[in-house]
């Protein structure tokens, strides 16, 4: 059998999709051929035709606009899969395991997210990556601290236990090992017990919830009457006795009311007293409960106690929303507010939930028809005051006493006030809103408005202008109209393509505000008609537009000359054939019209300027306006009127026509008398409602004021003297205010006897109970008020209940403490107070126990020694406020002293003998240490007077005269700088001009009438860097002369050349500052670091040589030091307070007043509570004060959990010091404590908790110690258990599995086979090392050359630094320029020297090759052409 030849069909990739239309209708092709296995091509018939693939297929033809329809859809990254699962390589994880994440990427249609071919999206942008490298953190075992030292033995005799514990600092993560035991036990036996060992303990349980006693008295006929019946019978008995005194009756009535308040029978309080119980048992040390008879050596504690029933606050439903505070309609005005409330039905008692908010508010807008528009307000200003200019110091020569005129920059001021705009219009609209007709129009739009604008603003602003808006009611208001939007294209008539036609207008319906509305609103309005137009035909003649009319050819018309104007237009395109309009004649392309048709006049009147307006007392007029009433005097103006003949001059008046003779006299108005205009008085300010003590009389005044808008002028009415008025506020009879009033404590209520009668040792009429009292709300005058008012405005509500004790017969009774004995002197000795036993208690032995019932107390005598000392820095030097003591009558801006003697301040602090901060008044100090200081005054530059003019620099022609000034005193302390003159020459001239050149008039062109001449100048001094020489000097030399030039003895011309020009010497402008602002509030309410500031601003910056602005624009001074008081908890009691051995007890802490200096260092001292009396009782903002809590004291033999450890430091998940994207955590734990060896099995499980935190730290773990002992240490220095990799433990075998048996391989510390230096790894498809091949690198790579390193094919984490790759620690290039000691090797110097010699050789050869050869000198000239040098002299013929 002959085998077929080894032929194969080859195919190329598909080509680009082609097609005439965009979309699925395209096609693409590819080449298909038959080839031999050796590579040569043969005929198609030699290959099997049945297996031949297609060379053409349909495709989607992508166009540019498909970019808006298709896009790549990116799925979420899948879970990171370790590379070891794909390659089969496994090893020990030390820093993190490399992994790969994949995601789905598809091309989709944006509209419905349906899938599309990827080639569509690849046409616009490449396909996003579908996999990426990731890092899986290594499993992190639980990390715990070292054990604490062993505790003392749980027993003093016999067999006991010792415990040592540790806490968790890092929880297990990523399937790490769980936490080990936090407790270790060991037995201990201090000594053998001599007697019987105590094995029983009395254990007390916790109190139960408070509950009411369900007492049902037995129904008997002789039941006790009710309380109300008893009181009624008592009142009747007293009345029968004849007690009818009115005063006595009133006294009895007030007593009844007082008792009623004391009973708290109102539903608002509803206080009910219940009881709590607890269990008392006797337990064995193995944890079992036995009979109470086994614990006879302890007295049983109380098992019942009174309590307040827990009741939550109860409120009613919300009321209806109130009216909106905003009563007008305007979207630009801020919204108003409305509120609603609910009633308080019952107050919380017994720790019930607090009452919610009783009032709430929300933003609102007024609703309903007829809401008036809001008034608008605008700013108005008065006229500017006169300009106030500071005198320059150079104008204040005290020796000469001269005061030159003030000029330059100054300050003007004006008043700015707010006024209601269109107040009368708004009032008219609102008052007549009910008189308007009904219809679509609202009331606001039934007016017609007209407006005008200000074209020339007067001095003082637009406030002096008359009204700008007028409004009148509409007779037939039209609220809607058609508005033309645009005209459509011109459409020819009668189906013609060109010619005359019409344009259809596009309109919209708008209301009176210009807002578009429905077109049905404009049905009653006239619809805009069609607009005629012309559509040019293609064959018509095209003409340009007419040009502007030319200037008139004559200034007047005479018999021989008439004025003419002409305009033209041109033919842009001739008619293109039959049917088109022909072009007009040439004559019609030009139009002429007459102009200046008035006859030429030989004689005419010539007028001069009008003279000033002179008063004419014969007549006067009165003019008035709505804005201002003023009286103006009529004056007279005159001017000169002469008759002039053209080209001759003045002639007698009879030559000119008499009729059109101009007036030589006319009336005029002299400046009008301007009356003073003031604003109306403002509204009276509101009287203060606060009635706090210490309110001064200033706050009990109300005032109003008005402002001057226009000052009087020209004899007008003067301004009124009274611009400010004030009056006393009416004193209210009773100041509003609320306070809590507490009533007498009620009788102490015990737990009902029927409940506690079975308790061992209980007595019926004594024991612990609870007593309550009534609380009412009062106004400051004592009248009863609603409790809600006190909840809103009064301080915190007093307590309604307190524990009480009814003494039993066996209880000890003591008197009250006496006052402390007096001290002989301060800070020396002690003082005592005493109390004594009362009655039968004097004979009881237990009452004589001084530790339980102390009869005296001793304390050190108070010490009132205080020490004052300065604190902080000195303030700025502050000048005293007051008027300026000006010298020589110099006017100073603002009359504020800017220099001289001032004072600086340093805060003083006062401490007592215990170094506690107290008020500075204790040290007889006003709070400051004051010291005199000097603010240096600015001194301006002082120059001498001008010297005399020097001689002229030339004896004839134009020359220069010079005068100079000399420097007398330099400026300092911010004074006005010196003029920018040369200090060497002091010359007040900068440019020196040469004379004018000869003017060549008439020499070349006699009748041209124009010639040119020029002059040049040179600088006497070069400018400084960054500036240019000016074109005009500081002093200009003005020379006027007459130039006469004879023209060939026949032409005589005379012309005056103007050689002087006017200029302005600007005055220097000093810096103008505002006044100092008022001192700000203190930056801190208490403490040492408070500061007050004041600032000023620059009103006008300095210009020219004016005095510059000072650098100090703000000043500060310290605040008086005040102690910082706050409420703070004291520490909890160390031990759980119990009457018996073990069980549930209480621990306590105190709420005390602490003082600090506010520095934030945490140092504070306890002081008397009276110093915090003005503060609300709250700790760090928490008003819920907790001074006691339950605690548990384990019984002997119990196995129990310790208290929670502190939260560990926040720790992040890190790899090589870099935080990964995992939430940081912190942890705490509870260890177990055992006391009996036989009870260890009954111990509860240890507990730990973790919580997220922010900004965690990165910790590293490292084995320490060599060779022994060895421990694990965290990077913050604490020794831990867990965290360090066991494989890196010193002395352990880090062998690789499988072993590294290939040439040039070794086993790394991580347990991975690696290649030696100079070799790289070649991996198999499974990821195992196949062989090590040499790195083919023969050159020294440069820094940053990424292609010079041969990379391995192992997957690495893209987030790791490129210098540290997994498994390639310390790998560098094959040729190393540095030695092990970090110094350059010798061969590097040799290579560098060779390169340098090579560069010198190359530069030398280049120089010799480019050097021009020297031309040989020839004796004979071979008549070669010389180069032609042209010089251009400016001739136009060139």
CSV table of C-alpha atoms in Angstrom, one decimal, residues 13-360:
chain,number,residue,atom,x,y,z
A,13,UNK,CA,-5.8,34.6,9.2
A,14,UNK,CA,-9.0,36.2,8.2
A,15,UNK,CA,-8.7,39.6,6.5
A,16,UNK,CA,-10.5,42.8,7.3
A,17,UNK,CA,-14.3,42.9,7.0
A,18,UNK,CA,-15.3,44.8,3.9
A,19,UNK,CA,-18.8,45.9,2.7
A,20,UNK,CA,-20.7,48.7,1.1
A,21,UNK,CA,-23.0,49.1,4.2
A,22,UNK,CA,-22.4,49.1,7.9
A,23,UNK,CA,-23.5,46.2,9.9
A,24,UNK,CA,-23.9,42.4,9.4
A,25,UNK,CA,-23.8,42.6,5.6
A,26,UNK,CA,-20.0,42.6,5.2
A,27,UNK,CA,-17.6,39.8,4.1
A,28,UNK,CA,-14.0,38.8,4.8
A,29,UNK,CA,-11.7,36.4,3.1
A,30,UNK,CA,-8.4,34.6,3.6
A,31,UNK,CA,-5.9,32.7,1.6
A,32,UNK,CA,-6.0,28.8,1.5
A,33,UNK,CA,-3.3,26.8,-0.2
A,34,UNK,CA,-1.9,23.2,-0.4
A,35,UNK,CA,1.6,22.8,0.9
A,36,UNK,CA,4.0,19.9,1.5
A,37,UNK,CA,5.2,19.0,5.0
A,38,UNK,CA,8.6,20.3,4.0
A,39,UNK,CA,7.2,23.7,3.3
A,40,UNK,CA,6.9,24.0,-0.5
A,41,UNK,CA,3.5,24.8,-2.1
A,42,UNK,CA,1.8,22.6,-4.6
A,43,UNK,CA,-1.5,22.5,-6.5
A,44,UNK,CA,-4.9,22.5,-4.8
A,45,UNK,CA,-5.8,19.2,-6.5
A,46,UNK,CA,-3.1,17.4,-4.6
A,47,UNK,CA,-4.8,18.0,-1.3
A,48,UNK,CA,-8.0,16.3,-0.2
A,49,UNK,CA,-10.8,18.6,-1.3
A,50,UNK,CA,-13.3,17.5,1.3
A,51,UNK,CA,-11.2,19.0,4.1
A,52,UNK,CA,-10.6,22.3,2.3
A,53,UNK,CA,-11.8,25.1,4.6
A,54,UNK,CA,-13.8,28.1,3.3
A,55,UNK,CA,-11.9,31.1,2.1
A,56,UNK,CA,-14.7,33.6,2.6
A,57,UNK,CA,-17.3,34.2,5.2
A,58,UNK,CA,-19.9,36.8,6.2
A,59,UNK,CA,-18.9,39.3,8.9
A,60,UNK,CA,-20.0,42.4,10.7
A,61,UNK,CA,-18.7,45.6,8.9
A,62,UNK,CA,-17.7,48.0,11.6
A,63,UNK,CA,-18.1,51.8,11.0
A,64,UNK,CA,-17.0,54.7,13.2
A,65,UNK,CA,-20.5,55.4,14.5
A,66,UNK,CA,-20.7,51.9,16.0
A,67,UNK,CA,-18.4,53.2,18.8
A,68,UNK,CA,-21.5,54.8,20.5
A,69,UNK,CA,-23.4,51.5,20.3
A,70,UNK,CA,-20.9,48.8,21.5
A,71,UNK,CA,-18.5,48.7,24.4
A,72,UNK,CA,-16.5,46.2,26.5
A,73,UNK,CA,-18.3,44.7,29.5
A,74,UNK,CA,-16.0,44.0,32.4
A,75,UNK,CA,-17.0,41.4,35.0
A,76,UNK,CA,-15.9,41.3,38.6
A,77,UNK,CA,-12.5,39.7,39.4
A,78,UNK,CA,-12.9,36.2,40.6
A,79,UNK,CA,-11.3,34.8,43.8
A,80,UNK,CA,-7.5,34.7,43.8
A,81,UNK,CA,-6.4,31.2,42.9
A,82,UNK,CA,-2.9,30.2,44.1
A,83,UNK,CA,-0.4,29.4,41.4
A,84,UNK,CA,0.6,26.3,43.2
A,85,UNK,CA,-2.8,24.8,42.4
A,86,UNK,CA,-2.2,25.3,38.6
A,87,UNK,CA,1.5,24.4,38.5
A,88,UNK,CA,1.6,21.7,41.2
A,89,UNK,CA,4.5,23.5,43.0
A,90,UNK,CA,4.1,23.7,46.8
A,91,UNK,CA,6.3,25.3,49.3
A,92,UNK,CA,6.3,27.1,52.6
A,93,UNK,CA,4.5,30.4,52.6
A,94,UNK,CA,6.5,33.1,54.2
A,95,UNK,CA,5.4,36.5,52.8
A,96,UNK,CA,2.4,35.6,50.7
A,97,UNK,CA,1.4,33.2,48.0
A,98,UNK,CA,1.3,34.2,44.3
A,99,UNK,CA,-2.1,33.8,42.7
A,100,UNK,CA,-4.0,34.6,39.5
A,101,UNK,CA,-7.4,36.3,39.2
A,102,UNK,CA,-9.6,36.0,36.2
A,103,UNK,CA,-12.7,37.9,35.0
A,104,UNK,CA,-15.1,37.8,32.1
A,105,UNK,CA,-14.7,40.3,29.3
A,106,UNK,CA,-17.3,40.5,26.5
A,107,UNK,CA,-18.3,42.9,23.8
A,108,UNK,CA,-21.9,43.9,24.3
A,109,UNK,CA,-24.5,46.2,22.8
A,110,UNK,CA,-25.1,49.1,25.1
A,111,UNK,CA,-28.8,49.3,24.6
A,112,UNK,CA,-29.8,45.9,25.9
A,113,UNK,CA,-26.4,44.5,27.0
A,114,UNK,CA,-26.7,41.6,24.5
A,115,UNK,CA,-23.5,39.8,23.5
A,116,UNK,CA,-21.8,40.8,20.3
A,117,UNK,CA,-18.7,39.6,18.4
A,118,UNK,CA,-15.4,40.7,20.0
A,119,UNK,CA,-14.1,42.0,16.7
A,120,UNK,CA,-16.5,44.9,16.8
A,121,UNK,CA,-15.1,46.3,20.1
A,122,UNK,CA,-11.5,45.4,19.1
A,123,UNK,CA,-12.0,47.7,16.1
A,124,UNK,CA,-12.0,50.7,18.5
A,125,UNK,CA,-9.8,49.5,21.4
A,126,UNK,CA,-8.0,46.3,22.3
A,127,UNK,CA,-9.6,43.8,24.5
A,128,UNK,CA,-9.0,44.4,28.2
A,129,UNK,CA,-7.0,41.9,30.1
A,130,UNK,CA,-8.8,38.9,31.5
A,131,UNK,CA,-6.4,37.8,34.2
A,132,UNK,CA,-4.0,39.5,36.6
A,133,UNK,CA,-1.5,38.5,39.2
A,134,UNK,CA,-2.7,38.7,42.9
A,135,UNK,CA,-1.3,38.0,46.3
A,136,UNK,CA,-2.8,35.7,48.9
A,137,UNK,CA,-1.6,36.4,52.4
A,138,UNK,CA,-0.1,33.5,54.2
A,139,UNK,CA,-2.1,31.9,57.0
A,140,UNK,CA,-1.6,34.0,60.1
A,141,UNK,CA,-1.7,32.1,63.4
A,142,UNK,CA,-3.1,33.5,66.6
A,143,UNK,CA,-0.5,35.6,68.4
A,144,UNK,CA,-0.5,35.9,72.2
A,145,UNK,CA,1.7,37.6,74.7
A,146,UNK,CA,4.0,36.1,77.2
A,147,UNK,CA,2.6,34.6,80.4
A,148,UNK,CA,2.2,36.8,83.4
A,149,UNK,CA,4.0,35.7,86.6
A,150,UNK,CA,2.4,33.0,88.7
A,151,UNK,CA,-0.3,34.2,91.0
A,152,UNK,CA,-0.2,33.4,94.7
A,153,UNK,CA,-1.7,30.1,95.8
A,154,UNK,CA,-5.5,30.1,95.9
A,155,UNK,CA,-5.3,28.6,99.5
A,156,UNK,CA,-3.2,29.5,102.5
A,157,UNK,CA,-3.2,25.8,103.5
A,158,UNK,CA,-3.9,22.6,101.8
A,159,UNK,CA,-3.8,21.9,98.1
A,160,UNK,CA,-4.5,24.9,95.9
A,161,UNK,CA,-3.8,26.3,92.4
A,162,UNK,CA,-1.6,28.9,90.9
A,163,UNK,CA,-2.5,30.6,87.6
A,164,UNK,CA,-0.7,32.6,85.0
A,165,UNK,CA,-2.4,34.1,82.0
A,166,UNK,CA,-1.7,35.8,78.7
A,167,UNK,CA,-3.8,37.8,76.3
A,168,UNK,CA,-4.3,37.8,72.5
A,169,UNK,CA,-2.7,40.5,70.4
A,170,UNK,CA,-3.5,39.2,66.9
A,171,UNK,CA,-6.4,37.0,65.9
A,172,UNK,CA,-6.0,34.0,63.6
A,173,UNK,CA,-6.5,35.0,59.9
A,174,UNK,CA,-6.6,33.2,56.6
A,175,UNK,CA,-7.1,29.7,58.1
A,176,UNK,CA,-4.2,30.2,60.6
A,177,UNK,CA,-3.9,28.2,63.8
A,178,UNK,CA,-6.4,28.9,66.5
A,179,UNK,CA,-5.5,30.6,69.8
A,180,UNK,CA,-3.8,28.4,72.4
A,181,UNK,CA,-4.9,28.3,76.0
A,182,UNK,CA,-4.6,31.7,77.7
A,183,UNK,CA,-4.3,30.2,81.2
A,184,UNK,CA,-1.8,27.7,82.7
A,185,UNK,CA,-2.4,26.0,86.1
A,186,UNK,CA,-0.1,24.4,88.6
A,187,UNK,CA,-0.9,23.0,92.0
A,188,UNK,CA,0.5,24.5,95.2
A,189,UNK,CA,0.5,23.5,98.9
A,190,UNK,CA,1.9,26.3,101.2
A,191,UNK,CA,1.4,24.2,104.3
A,192,UNK,CA,-0.9,21.6,105.8
A,193,UNK,CA,-4.1,22.8,107.4
A,194,UNK,CA,-4.1,22.5,111.2
A,195,UNK,CA,-7.9,22.5,111.7
A,196,UNK,CA,-10.9,21.7,109.6
A,197,UNK,CA,-10.6,23.3,106.2
A,198,UNK,CA,-13.4,25.8,105.3
A,199,UNK,CA,-15.4,24.2,102.5
A,200,UNK,CA,-18.7,26.2,102.6
A,201,UNK,CA,-19.3,29.8,101.5
A,202,UNK,CA,-22.4,32.1,101.6
A,203,UNK,CA,-23.1,33.3,98.1
A,204,UNK,CA,-25.3,36.3,97.2
A,205,UNK,CA,-27.1,36.5,93.9
A,206,UNK,CA,-28.2,39.6,92.0
A,207,UNK,CA,-31.3,41.7,92.5
A,208,UNK,CA,-34.3,40.8,90.4
A,209,UNK,CA,-36.4,43.2,88.4
A,210,UNK,CA,-38.6,45.6,90.3
A,211,UNK,CA,-42.2,44.4,90.6
A,212,UNK,CA,-45.3,45.4,92.4
A,213,UNK,CA,-46.6,43.6,95.4
A,214,UNK,CA,-50.0,42.0,94.7
A,215,UNK,CA,-51.7,42.5,98.1
A,216,UNK,CA,-55.3,41.4,98.5
A,217,UNK,CA,-56.6,42.5,102.0
A,218,UNK,CA,-59.2,40.1,103.4
A,219,UNK,CA,-62.8,41.4,102.9
A,220,UNK,CA,-64.2,42.2,106.4
A,221,UNK,CA,-67.1,44.3,107.6
A,222,UNK,CA,-64.8,46.3,109.8
A,223,UNK,CA,-62.4,47.3,107.0
A,224,UNK,CA,-60.5,50.5,107.5
A,225,UNK,CA,-62.1,53.5,105.7
A,226,UNK,CA,-60.3,55.0,102.8
A,227,UNK,CA,-58.0,58.0,103.2
A,228,UNK,CA,-60.4,60.4,101.5
A,229,UNK,CA,-63.2,59.3,103.9
A,230,UNK,CA,-61.0,59.8,106.9
A,231,UNK,CA,-60.0,63.3,105.8
A,232,UNK,CA,-63.7,64.3,105.1
A,233,UNK,CA,-64.7,63.0,108.6
A,234,UNK,CA,-61.9,65.0,110.2
A,235,UNK,CA,-63.0,68.2,108.5
A,236,UNK,CA,-66.6,67.8,109.6
A,237,UNK,CA,-65.5,67.2,113.1
A,238,UNK,CA,-63.4,70.4,113.2
A,239,UNK,CA,-66.3,72.3,111.7
A,240,UNK,CA,-68.6,71.1,114.5
A,241,UNK,CA,-66.2,72.3,117.0
A,242,UNK,CA,-66.8,75.8,115.8
A,243,UNK,CA,-63.5,76.5,114.0
A,244,UNK,CA,-64.8,79.1,111.6
A,245,UNK,CA,-61.9,81.7,111.8
A,246,UNK,CA,-61.2,82.9,108.1
A,247,UNK,CA,-57.5,83.1,108.7
A,248,UNK,CA,-57.4,79.6,110.1
A,249,UNK,CA,-59.4,78.3,107.1
A,250,UNK,CA,-57.0,79.9,104.7
A,251,UNK,CA,-54.1,78.4,106.5
A,252,UNK,CA,-55.7,75.0,106.4
A,253,UNK,CA,-56.5,75.4,102.7
A,254,UNK,CA,-52.8,76.2,101.9
A,255,UNK,CA,-51.7,73.3,103.9
A,256,UNK,CA,-54.0,70.9,102.1
A,257,UNK,CA,-52.6,72.2,98.7
A,258,UNK,CA,-49.1,71.7,99.9
A,259,UNK,CA,-49.8,68.2,101.0
A,260,UNK,CA,-51.5,67.5,97.7
A,261,UNK,CA,-48.3,68.5,95.9
A,262,UNK,CA,-46.2,66.3,98.2
A,263,UNK,CA,-48.3,63.2,97.3
A,264,UNK,CA,-47.3,63.1,93.6
A,265,UNK,CA,-50.7,61.8,92.7
A,266,UNK,CA,-50.7,63.5,89.3
A,267,UNK,CA,-50.7,61.2,86.3
A,268,UNK,CA,-47.7,63.1,84.9
A,269,UNK,CA,-45.5,61.5,87.6
A,270,UNK,CA,-47.3,58.3,88.5
A,271,UNK,CA,-44.5,57.0,90.8
A,272,UNK,CA,-45.0,53.5,92.1
A,273,UNK,CA,-42.8,51.7,94.6
A,274,UNK,CA,-42.2,48.0,94.2
A,275,UNK,CA,-39.7,45.6,95.5
A,276,UNK,CA,-36.7,43.5,94.4
A,277,UNK,CA,-35.5,40.1,95.7
A,278,UNK,CA,-32.3,38.2,95.6
A,279,UNK,CA,-31.2,34.7,96.4
A,280,UNK,CA,-28.7,33.8,99.1
A,281,UNK,CA,-27.4,30.2,99.1
A,282,UNK,CA,-24.7,28.2,100.7
A,283,UNK,CA,-22.2,26.6,98.3
A,284,UNK,CA,-19.5,24.0,98.6
A,285,UNK,CA,-16.1,24.7,97.2
A,286,UNK,CA,-16.8,22.2,94.4
A,287,UNK,CA,-19.6,24.4,93.2
A,288,UNK,CA,-22.6,22.5,94.5
A,289,UNK,CA,-25.4,24.2,96.5
A,290,UNK,CA,-26.1,22.9,100.1
A,291,UNK,CA,-28.4,23.9,102.9
A,292,UNK,CA,-28.1,27.3,104.6
A,293,UNK,CA,-27.5,25.5,107.8
A,294,UNK,CA,-24.1,24.6,106.6
A,295,UNK,CA,-23.1,28.3,106.7
A,296,UNK,CA,-24.0,29.3,110.2
A,297,UNK,CA,-21.0,31.5,110.7
A,298,UNK,CA,-22.4,34.3,108.5
A,299,UNK,CA,-25.4,36.5,109.2
A,300,UNK,CA,-27.8,36.5,106.3
A,301,UNK,CA,-28.0,39.7,104.3
A,302,UNK,CA,-31.3,41.4,103.2
A,303,UNK,CA,-33.1,39.5,100.5
A,304,UNK,CA,-35.7,42.2,99.7
A,305,UNK,CA,-35.4,45.9,99.0
A,306,UNK,CA,-37.8,48.7,97.8
A,307,UNK,CA,-37.4,50.1,94.4
A,308,UNK,CA,-39.1,52.4,91.9
A,309,UNK,CA,-41.1,50.8,89.1
A,310,UNK,CA,-39.6,51.4,85.7
A,311,UNK,CA,-41.9,53.5,83.5
A,312,UNK,CA,-41.1,55.0,80.2
A,313,UNK,CA,-41.9,58.5,79.1
A,314,UNK,CA,-45.3,58.8,77.4
A,315,UNK,CA,-46.2,61.6,74.9
A,316,UNK,CA,-49.2,62.4,72.8
A,317,UNK,CA,-49.6,62.4,69.0
A,318,UNK,CA,-48.2,65.3,67.0
A,319,UNK,CA,-50.4,68.3,66.6
A,320,UNK,CA,-51.3,69.9,63.3
A,321,UNK,CA,-48.5,71.9,61.6
A,322,UNK,CA,-48.7,75.6,62.5
A,323,UNK,CA,-48.7,78.5,60.1
A,324,UNK,CA,-45.6,79.3,58.0
A,325,UNK,CA,-43.5,82.1,59.3
A,326,UNK,CA,-43.0,83.3,55.7
A,327,UNK,CA,-46.1,85.3,54.7
A,328,UNK,CA,-45.2,86.5,51.2
A,329,UNK,CA,-44.5,84.9,47.8
A,330,UNK,CA,-41.0,85.1,46.3
A,331,UNK,CA,-38.8,82.1,45.3
A,332,UNK,CA,-35.7,84.2,45.8
A,333,UNK,CA,-36.5,84.8,49.5
A,334,UNK,CA,-35.4,82.0,51.9
A,335,UNK,CA,-38.1,79.6,53.0
A,336,UNK,CA,-40.0,80.1,56.2
A,337,UNK,CA,-40.5,77.6,59.0
A,338,UNK,CA,-43.5,76.0,60.6
A,339,UNK,CA,-43.6,73.8,63.8
A,340,UNK,CA,-45.7,71.3,65.6
A,341,UNK,CA,-45.7,69.9,69.1
A,342,UNK,CA,-46.9,67.1,71.3
A,343,UNK,CA,-47.9,67.0,74.9
A,344,UNK,CA,-46.1,65.2,77.8
A,345,UNK,CA,-48.4,62.7,79.4
A,346,UNK,CA,-46.0,60.9,81.8
A,347,UNK,CA,-42.4,61.5,82.9
A,348,UNK,CA,-40.0,58.5,83.0
A,349,UNK,CA,-39.3,57.0,86.4
A,350,UNK,CA,-37.1,54.2,87.7
A,351,UNK,CA,-34.6,54.4,84.8
A,352,UNK,CA,-37.3,54.3,82.0
A,353,UNK,CA,-36.6,55.6,78.5
A,354,UNK,CA,-36.2,59.4,78.3
A,355,UNK,CA,-38.8,61.6,76.6
A,356,UNK,CA,-38.4,62.3,72.9
A,357,UNK,CA,-38.4,65.7,71.3
A,358,UNK,CA,-41.6,67.6,72.0
A,359,UNK,CA,-41.3,70.1,69.2
A,360,UNK,CA,-40.1,69.9,65.6
